[in-house]
Amino acid sequence: MSKKSLVFSGVQPTGNLHLGNYLGALKNFVSLQKDMNCIYCVVDLHAITVFQKPNVLRDNVLETVASFLATGLDPNKSIIFNQSSVSGHAELAWILNCVSRIGWLNRMTQFKDKAGSDKEKASVGLYIYPNLMAADILLYKATHVPVGADQKQHLELSRDIALKFNSDFGCKDFFPLPEPLIPKNISRVMSLRDGTKKMSKSEESDYSRINLKDSADEIIKKIKKAKSDSAPIPNSLKELEKKPEALNLLTIYSEISKINLDKILDEMSGKDYSFLKNKLADLLIGEIAPVGNEIKKLMGDKTHLLKVLKKGNEKARNLAEENLKNIREKVGLI
Ligand code: TRP
């Protein structure tokens, strides 16, 4: 990737990040930071598209920063900041609201899922959420956006908005068209109770997910209880693919052990799932428990977390202001 490339991604401050966030996003962020300029944003303005208790939101923003640091993001290499502290996000979002089309937003499947059956009662913010996401990315002229597969449609919308802006204002290559970076092997970590659903903070049962802050005992209990299959581990991927819960456990194992699935099946086919589960619990404890301990430790020193944010906010604001100046000029705003 060229020197001009810039990575941007956002994470919602939901608190209590889990294995899905870790394997699907955070680990990827850390590896990108090695060779590229990266900006990682805690998207608090996206969070308030559904009501958040103010004191809980504040805490969750800090906990998300703590999770970034605990997984290995380095504030000296990457810009780590929170969205609302750089007002350019909201300003550009407004401009892009006027570029984006109602018909485009009406196609967004995430809005349909999140708004539920009574769309009339959803906030307007939830509806135009994807325009704000486009603003996040375009404000920095980011070129690459690591996201989970569920955000692909929003990223395509960002590209459409960038294209339309460039064409409406006669500035062909002004906004680069951002490209998604979707992890190949594990774009989705599924629920431990239902292999057809994404692992999610909002699923009622805590047994459906491994939280980054889970203790070793909790990890063991959850993996033991995880749904698998009554038949032994199959010998082919094709067979495995018919069993979503088993596939999920093996995929997680593969992702953390760095051994590919075929090889794992060679070793494990014919064995009971308890064999896999013991090994998987050990691996997870080795990888996740230290991260959880670090998050807890960091949350004990909020002054430090606020300092990290302050430094990141300043860097982000400088970049944003520079770009915004040009954007305002293109649009004809004095
Ligand atoms: N919508 C993303 C999610 O829920 C979060 C997000 C907001 C984001 N702004 C972004 C991701 C910009 C990538 C780039 O996961």
Tab-separated table of C-alpha atoms and ligand atoms in Angstrom:
chain	number	residue	atom	x	y	z
A	1	MET	CA	0.000	0.000	0.000
A	2	SER	CA	1.310	3.407	-0.855
A	3	LYS	CA	2.523	5.966	1.636
A	4	LYS	CA	-0.518	8.086	0.993
A	5	SER	CA	-2.838	5.402	2.237
A	6	LEU	CA	-4.564	6.066	5.515
A	7	VAL	CA	-6.541	3.664	7.648
A	8	PHE	CA	-9.622	4.808	9.547
A	9	SER	CA	-11.979	2.774	11.646
A	10	GLY	CA	-14.578	3.396	14.307
A	11	VAL	CA	-15.767	1.344	17.248
A	12	GLN	CA	-18.969	2.038	19.137
A	13	PRO	CA	-18.512	2.576	22.860
A	14	THR	CA	-20.899	-0.158	23.910
A	15	GLY	CA	-18.771	-1.246	26.858
A	16	ASN	CA	-17.917	-4.831	27.439
A	17	LEU	CA	-16.211	-5.662	24.149
A	18	HIS	CA	-16.192	-9.369	23.321
A	19	LEU	CA	-14.310	-11.962	21.342
A	20	GLY	CA	-16.120	-10.952	18.158
A	21	ASN	CA	-14.852	-7.371	18.458
A	22	TYR	CA	-11.399	-8.672	19.334
A	23	LEU	CA	-10.952	-11.113	16.442
A	24	GLY	CA	-13.051	-9.179	13.931
A	25	ALA	CA	-11.617	-5.722	14.573
A	26	LEU	CA	-9.109	-4.975	17.315
A	27	LYS	CA	-6.487	-7.563	16.353
A	28	ASN	CA	-6.674	-6.391	12.781
A	29	PHE	CA	-6.231	-2.761	13.905
A	30	VAL	CA	-3.062	-3.704	15.758
A	31	SER	CA	-1.517	-5.469	12.787
A	32	LEU	CA	-2.354	-2.587	10.418
A	33	GLN	CA	-0.672	-0.122	12.744
A	34	LYS	CA	2.696	-1.754	11.991
A	35	ASP	CA	2.978	-0.502	8.409
A	36	MET	CA	0.335	2.154	7.942
A	37	ASN	CA	-0.867	5.449	9.328
A	38	CYS	CA	-3.978	4.635	11.276
A	39	ILE	CA	-6.767	6.570	12.969
A	40	TYR	CA	-8.988	4.725	15.417
A	41	CYS	CA	-12.058	6.504	16.650
A	42	VAL	CA	-14.470	5.779	19.495
A	43	VAL	CA	-17.726	6.732	17.817
A	44	ASP	CA	-19.752	8.218	20.658
A	45	LEU	CA	-21.980	10.222	18.270
A	46	HIS	CA	-23.002	6.972	16.622
A	47	ALA	CA	-23.758	5.460	20.019
A	48	ILE	CA	-26.328	8.146	20.888
A	49	THR	CA	-28.472	7.258	17.874
A	50	VAL	CA	-30.103	5.032	20.486
A	51	PHE	CA	-30.493	6.467	23.983
A	52	GLN	CA	-27.467	6.122	26.272
A	53	LYS	CA	-27.362	6.989	29.953
A	54	PRO	CA	-24.829	9.856	30.101
A	55	ASN	CA	-22.674	8.458	32.907
A	56	VAL	CA	-22.663	5.004	31.331
A	57	LEU	CA	-21.682	6.475	27.962
A	58	ARG	CA	-18.765	8.337	29.538
A	59	ASP	CA	-17.516	5.185	31.167
A	60	ASN	CA	-17.954	3.131	28.018
A	61	VAL	CA	-15.908	5.572	25.950
A	62	LEU	CA	-13.049	5.226	28.416
A	63	GLU	CA	-13.408	1.465	28.516
A	64	THR	CA	-13.213	1.308	24.735
A	65	VAL	CA	-9.999	3.323	24.833
A	66	ALA	CA	-8.705	0.954	27.525
A	67	SER	CA	-9.580	-2.001	25.272
A	68	PHE	CA	-7.688	-0.405	22.373
A	69	LEU	CA	-4.598	0.015	24.521
A	70	ALA	CA	-4.903	-3.409	26.144
A	71	THR	CA	-4.941	-5.166	22.770
A	72	GLY	CA	-1.806	-3.337	21.691
A	73	LEU	CA	-2.783	-0.127	19.919
A	74	ASP	CA	-0.026	2.384	20.507
A	75	PRO	CA	-1.058	6.047	20.844
A	76	ASN	CA	2.395	7.072	19.647
A	77	LYS	CA	1.849	5.249	16.364
A	78	SER	CA	-1.884	5.548	15.788
A	79	ILE	CA	-4.304	8.359	16.463
A	80	ILE	CA	-6.758	7.246	19.134
A	81	PHE	CA	-9.589	9.652	19.862
A	82	ASN	CA	-13.319	10.099	20.413
A	83	GLN	CA	-15.555	11.346	17.645
A	84	SER	CA	-17.499	14.048	19.499
A	85	SER	CA	-14.330	15.913	20.473
A	86	VAL	CA	-13.678	16.785	16.831
A	87	SER	CA	-16.673	18.826	15.747
A	88	GLY	CA	-15.754	18.406	12.089
A	89	HIS	CA	-17.458	14.979	12.143
A	90	ALA	CA	-20.820	16.567	12.821
A	91	GLU	CA	-20.177	19.410	10.400
A	92	LEU	CA	-19.175	17.192	7.510
A	93	ALA	CA	-22.034	14.817	8.329
A	94	TRP	CA	-24.428	17.721	7.738
A	95	ILE	CA	-22.857	18.547	4.388
A	96	LEU	CA	-23.006	14.878	3.400
A	97	ASN	CA	-26.654	14.673	4.507
A	98	CYS	CA	-27.221	17.062	1.629
A	99	VAL	CA	-25.247	14.913	-0.820
A	100	SER	CA	-26.574	11.508	0.193
A	101	ARG	CA	-29.976	10.418	-1.161
A	102	ILE	CA	-33.040	9.188	0.726
A	103	GLY	CA	-33.286	6.288	-1.680
A	104	TRP	CA	-29.759	5.195	-0.775
A	105	LEU	CA	-30.484	5.236	2.955
A	106	ASN	CA	-33.727	3.346	2.436
A	107	ARG	CA	-31.689	0.397	1.248
A	108	MET	CA	-29.589	0.110	4.405
A	109	THR	CA	-30.311	-3.240	6.003
A	110	GLN	CA	-28.795	-2.336	9.365
A	111	PHE	CA	-31.352	0.437	9.859
A	112	LYS	CA	-34.120	-2.018	9.116
A	113	ASP	CA	-32.721	-4.454	11.685
A	114	LYS	CA	-32.030	-1.885	14.367
A	115	ALA	CA	-35.216	0.132	13.987
A	116	GLY	CA	-37.309	-3.017	14.369
A	117	SER	CA	-40.974	-3.164	13.521
A	118	ASP	CA	-41.850	0.401	14.511
A	119	LYS	CA	-39.655	2.544	12.270
A	120	GLU	CA	-41.669	5.680	12.984
A	121	LYS	CA	-40.255	5.638	16.502
A	122	ALA	CA	-36.588	5.282	15.545
A	123	SER	CA	-34.443	8.400	15.947
A	124	VAL	CA	-33.632	10.413	12.840
A	125	GLY	CA	-30.008	9.933	13.873
A	126	LEU	CA	-30.311	6.178	13.490
A	127	TYR	CA	-31.628	6.665	9.971
A	128	ILE	CA	-28.788	8.936	8.850
A	129	TYR	CA	-26.164	7.002	10.821
A	130	PRO	CA	-24.451	5.836	7.598
A	131	ASN	CA	-23.971	9.458	6.467
A	132	LEU	CA	-22.118	10.188	9.708
A	133	MET	CA	-19.996	7.114	9.109
A	134	ALA	CA	-19.128	8.422	5.638
A	135	ALA	CA	-18.192	11.748	7.252
A	136	ASP	CA	-15.866	9.976	9.719
A	137	ILE	CA	-13.971	8.384	6.875
A	138	LEU	CA	-13.969	11.243	4.364
A	139	LEU	CA	-13.055	13.887	6.953
A	140	TYR	CA	-9.557	12.398	6.943
A	141	LYS	CA	-9.614	11.295	3.296
A	142	ALA	CA	-9.014	7.766	4.557
A	143	THR	CA	-8.290	5.154	1.899
A	144	HIS	CA	-8.723	1.898	3.827
A	145	VAL	CA	-11.359	0.973	6.367
A	146	PRO	CA	-11.081	-2.226	8.406
A	147	VAL	CA	-14.633	-3.342	9.236
A	148	GLY	CA	-16.646	-6.478	9.793
A	149	ALA	CA	-18.689	-7.919	6.937
A	150	ASP	CA	-21.843	-6.332	8.394
A	151	GLN	CA	-20.477	-2.854	7.612
A	152	LYS	CA	-19.803	-3.525	3.952
A	153	GLN	CA	-23.020	-1.908	2.810
A	154	HIS	CA	-22.299	1.246	4.803
A	155	LEU	CA	-18.876	1.449	3.238
A	156	GLU	CA	-20.343	1.147	-0.236
A	157	LEU	CA	-22.605	4.041	0.648
A	158	SER	CA	-19.546	6.058	1.731
A	159	ARG	CA	-18.040	5.422	-1.678
A	160	ASP	CA	-21.239	6.520	-3.410
A	161	ILE	CA	-21.317	9.696	-1.337
A	162	ALA	CA	-17.647	10.422	-2.098
A	163	LEU	CA	-18.247	9.902	-5.818
A	164	LYS	CA	-21.298	12.145	-5.857
A	165	PHE	CA	-19.521	14.880	-3.920
A	166	ASN	CA	-16.554	14.742	-6.308
A	167	SER	CA	-18.868	14.926	-9.286
A	168	ASP	CA	-21.340	17.543	-7.905
A	169	PHE	CA	-18.531	19.912	-7.002
A	170	GLY	CA	-16.377	19.165	-10.028
A	171	CYS	CA	-13.351	17.904	-8.096
A	172	LYS	CA	-12.695	14.496	-9.551
A	173	ASP	CA	-10.233	12.938	-7.120
A	174	PHE	CA	-10.961	15.088	-4.107
A	175	PHE	CA	-12.270	12.344	-1.845
A	176	PRO	CA	-10.534	9.015	-2.382
A	177	LEU	CA	-12.985	6.102	-2.592
A	178	PRO	CA	-12.419	4.220	0.650
A	179	GLU	CA	-11.815	0.491	0.430
A	180	PRO	CA	-13.035	-1.996	3.004
A	181	LEU	CA	-10.512	-4.302	4.658
A	182	ILE	CA	-12.612	-7.243	5.757
A	183	PRO	CA	-10.787	-10.016	7.635
A	184	LYS	CA	-10.769	-13.085	5.403
A	185	ASN	CA	-11.067	-15.971	7.796
A	186	ILE	CA	-13.123	-14.521	10.523
A	187	SER	CA	-15.301	-11.677	9.401
A	188	ARG	CA	-17.921	-12.869	11.867
A	189	VAL	CA	-17.623	-14.601	15.213
A	190	MET	CA	-20.941	-16.247	15.953
A	191	SER	CA	-22.921	-16.652	19.177
A	192	LEU	CA	-21.900	-19.651	21.302
A	193	ARG	CA	-25.603	-20.520	21.706
A	194	ASP	CA	-26.719	-20.099	18.086
A	195	GLY	CA	-24.204	-20.431	15.276
A	196	THR	CA	-26.394	-18.548	12.835
A	197	LYS	CA	-26.340	-15.316	14.867
A	198	LYS	CA	-23.436	-12.939	15.303
A	199	MET	CA	-21.788	-12.839	18.725
A	200	SER	CA	-23.303	-9.726	20.200
A	201	LYS	CA	-23.422	-7.702	23.346
A	202	SER	CA	-27.161	-7.397	22.994
A	203	GLU	CA	-27.933	-11.130	23.110
A	204	GLU	CA	-29.569	-11.797	26.438
A	205	SER	CA	-27.539	-14.775	27.594
A	206	ASP	CA	-23.990	-13.981	28.679
A	207	TYR	CA	-23.191	-17.586	27.750
A	208	SER	CA	-23.499	-16.566	24.106
A	209	ARG	CA	-20.226	-14.634	24.189
A	210	ILE	CA	-16.720	-14.448	25.625
A	211	ASN	CA	-16.207	-10.955	27.019
A	212	LEU	CA	-12.725	-9.523	27.054
A	213	LYS	CA	-13.072	-9.036	30.814
A	214	ASP	CA	-14.176	-12.638	31.542
A	215	SER	CA	-12.128	-14.520	34.116
A	216	ALA	CA	-10.439	-17.841	33.307
A	217	ASP	CA	-13.239	-19.667	35.138
A	218	GLU	CA	-15.929	-17.894	33.161
A	219	ILE	CA	-14.174	-18.717	29.896
A	220	ILE	CA	-13.983	-22.395	30.825
A	221	LYS	CA	-17.656	-22.484	31.839
A	222	LYS	CA	-18.838	-20.737	28.686
A	223	ILE	CA	-16.820	-22.890	26.316
A	224	LYS	CA	-17.976	-26.048	28.119
A	225	LYS	CA	-21.599	-24.975	27.742
A	226	ALA	CA	-21.197	-23.766	24.148
A	227	LYS	CA	-23.468	-25.530	21.694
A	228	SER	CA	-21.548	-27.957	19.444
A	229	ASP	CA	-22.799	-31.242	17.998
A	230	SER	CA	-23.666	-34.689	19.268
A	231	ALA	CA	-21.757	-36.442	16.479
A	232	PRO	CA	-17.938	-36.409	16.674
A	233	ILE	CA	-15.883	-33.773	14.845
A	234	PRO	CA	-16.291	-34.416	11.086
A	235	ASN	CA	-13.419	-34.990	8.709
A	236	SER	CA	-14.288	-32.538	5.992
A	237	LEU	CA	-14.998	-28.839	5.801
A	238	LYS	CA	-18.076	-29.581	3.762
A	239	GLU	CA	-19.579	-31.616	6.596
A	240	LEU	CA	-18.511	-29.028	9.141
A	241	GLU	CA	-20.218	-26.250	7.232
A	242	LYS	CA	-23.575	-27.921	7.862
A	243	LYS	CA	-23.059	-27.443	11.610
A	244	PRO	CA	-22.787	-23.721	12.326
A	245	GLU	CA	-22.008	-23.978	16.062
A	246	ALA	CA	-19.233	-26.523	15.512
A	247	LEU	CA	-17.865	-24.503	12.616
A	248	ASN	CA	-17.793	-21.405	14.807
A	249	LEU	CA	-15.828	-23.114	17.601
A	250	LEU	CA	-13.319	-24.545	15.152
A	251	THR	CA	-12.973	-21.240	13.324
A	252	ILE	CA	-12.218	-19.429	16.584
A	253	TYR	CA	-9.700	-22.137	17.432
A	254	SER	CA	-8.108	-21.797	14.014
A	255	GLU	CA	-7.933	-18.032	14.219
A	256	ILE	CA	-6.230	-17.978	17.603
A	257	SER	CA	-3.926	-20.953	17.063
A	258	LYS	CA	-3.040	-19.772	13.525
A	259	ILE	CA	-3.483	-23.353	12.293
A	260	ASN	CA	-5.697	-23.642	9.243
A	261	LEU	CA	-9.026	-25.430	9.485
A	262	ASP	CA	-8.091	-28.348	7.213
A	263	LYS	CA	-5.126	-29.158	9.361
A	264	ILE	CA	-7.168	-28.958	12.537
A	265	LEU	CA	-9.759	-31.338	11.059
A	266	ASP	CA	-6.962	-33.765	10.145
A	267	GLU	CA	-5.931	-33.812	13.773
A	268	MET	CA	-9.347	-33.751	15.418
A	269	SER	CA	-11.797	-35.583	13.181
A	270	GLY	CA	-13.543	-38.441	14.972
A	271	LYS	CA	-12.877	-36.943	18.393
A	272	ASP	CA	-15.519	-35.554	20.736
A	273	TYR	CA	-16.074	-31.832	20.951
A	274	SER	CA	-14.871	-31.942	24.561
A	275	PHE	CA	-11.360	-32.497	23.161
A	276	LEU	CA	-11.605	-29.307	21.093
A	277	LYS	CA	-13.273	-27.399	23.913
A	278	ASN	CA	-10.486	-28.142	26.406
A	279	LYS	CA	-7.873	-26.930	23.984
A	280	LEU	CA	-9.935	-23.921	22.956
A	281	ALA	CA	-10.550	-22.837	26.556
A	282	ASP	CA	-6.793	-23.011	27.254
A	283	LEU	CA	-5.991	-20.940	24.184
A	284	LEU	CA	-8.631	-18.351	25.003
A	285	ILE	CA	-7.454	-18.031	28.585
A	286	GLY	CA	-3.916	-17.450	27.332
A	287	GLU	CA	-5.003	-14.813	24.867
A	288	ILE	CA	-8.021	-13.070	26.375
A	289	ALA	CA	-7.442	-13.126	30.135
A	290	PRO	CA	-4.305	-10.915	29.977
A	291	VAL	CA	-6.201	-8.417	27.806
A	292	GLY	CA	-9.081	-8.369	30.305
A	293	ASN	CA	-6.702	-7.843	33.214
A	294	GLU	CA	-5.038	-4.962	31.405
A	295	ILE	CA	-8.426	-3.331	30.653
A	296	LYS	CA	-9.326	-3.526	34.343
A	297	LYS	CA	-5.969	-2.078	35.330
A	298	LEU	CA	-6.264	0.792	32.828
A	299	MET	CA	-9.793	1.588	34.001
A	300	GLY	CA	-8.281	2.189	37.431
A	301	ASP	CA	-6.395	5.204	36.047
A	302	LYS	CA	-8.910	7.302	34.152
A	303	THR	CA	-6.657	10.343	34.195
A	304	HIS	CA	-4.235	8.416	32.027
A	305	LEU	CA	-7.000	7.394	29.597
A	306	LEU	CA	-8.212	10.986	29.349
A	307	LYS	CA	-4.664	12.087	28.602
A	308	VAL	CA	-4.381	9.556	25.783
A	309	LEU	CA	-7.654	10.867	24.361
A	310	LYS	CA	-6.601	14.493	24.662
A	311	LYS	CA	-3.450	13.867	22.672
A	312	GLY	CA	-5.349	11.941	20.001
A	313	ASN	CA	-8.115	14.535	19.858
A	314	GLU	CA	-5.596	17.273	19.102
A	315	LYS	CA	-3.938	15.312	16.309
A	316	ALA	CA	-7.278	14.362	14.765
A	317	ARG	CA	-8.596	17.914	15.013
A	318	ASN	CA	-5.587	19.310	13.146
A	319	LEU	CA	-6.013	16.878	10.266
A	320	ALA	CA	-9.759	17.420	10.173
A	321	GLU	CA	-9.542	21.217	10.158
A	322	GLU	CA	-7.112	21.199	7.266
A	323	ASN	CA	-9.436	19.039	5.154
A	324	LEU	CA	-12.569	20.868	6.250
A	325	LYS	CA	-11.170	24.153	5.030
A	326	ASN	CA	-10.996	22.716	1.525
A	327	ILE	CA	-14.369	21.026	1.817
A	328	ARG	CA	-16.106	24.267	2.853
A	329	GLU	CA	-14.479	26.030	-0.050
A	330	LYS	CA	-15.595	23.383	-2.554
A	331	VAL	CA	-19.178	23.656	-1.313
A	332	GLY	CA	-19.133	27.465	-1.404
A	333	LEU	CA	-19.440	28.057	2.314
A	334	ILE	CA	-17.767	31.287	3.433
B	1	TRP	N1	-20.736	1.598	12.082
B	1	TRP	C1	-19.561	0.967	12.590
B	1	TRP	C2	-19.946	-0.267	13.414
B	1	TRP	O1	-20.997	-0.296	13.992
B	1	TRP	C3	-18.753	1.905	13.455
B	1	TRP	C4	-18.221	3.061	12.668
B	1	TRP	C5	-18.614	4.354	12.770
B	1	TRP	C6	-17.195	2.991	11.705
B	1	TRP	N2	-17.877	5.130	11.935
B	1	TRP	C7	-17.003	4.340	11.248
B	1	TRP	C8	-16.416	1.959	11.163
B	1	TRP	C9	-16.068	4.644	10.277
B	1	TRP	C10	-15.493	2.270	10.189
B	1	TRP	C11	-15.314	3.601	9.746
B	1	TRP	O2	-19.156	-1.167	13.504
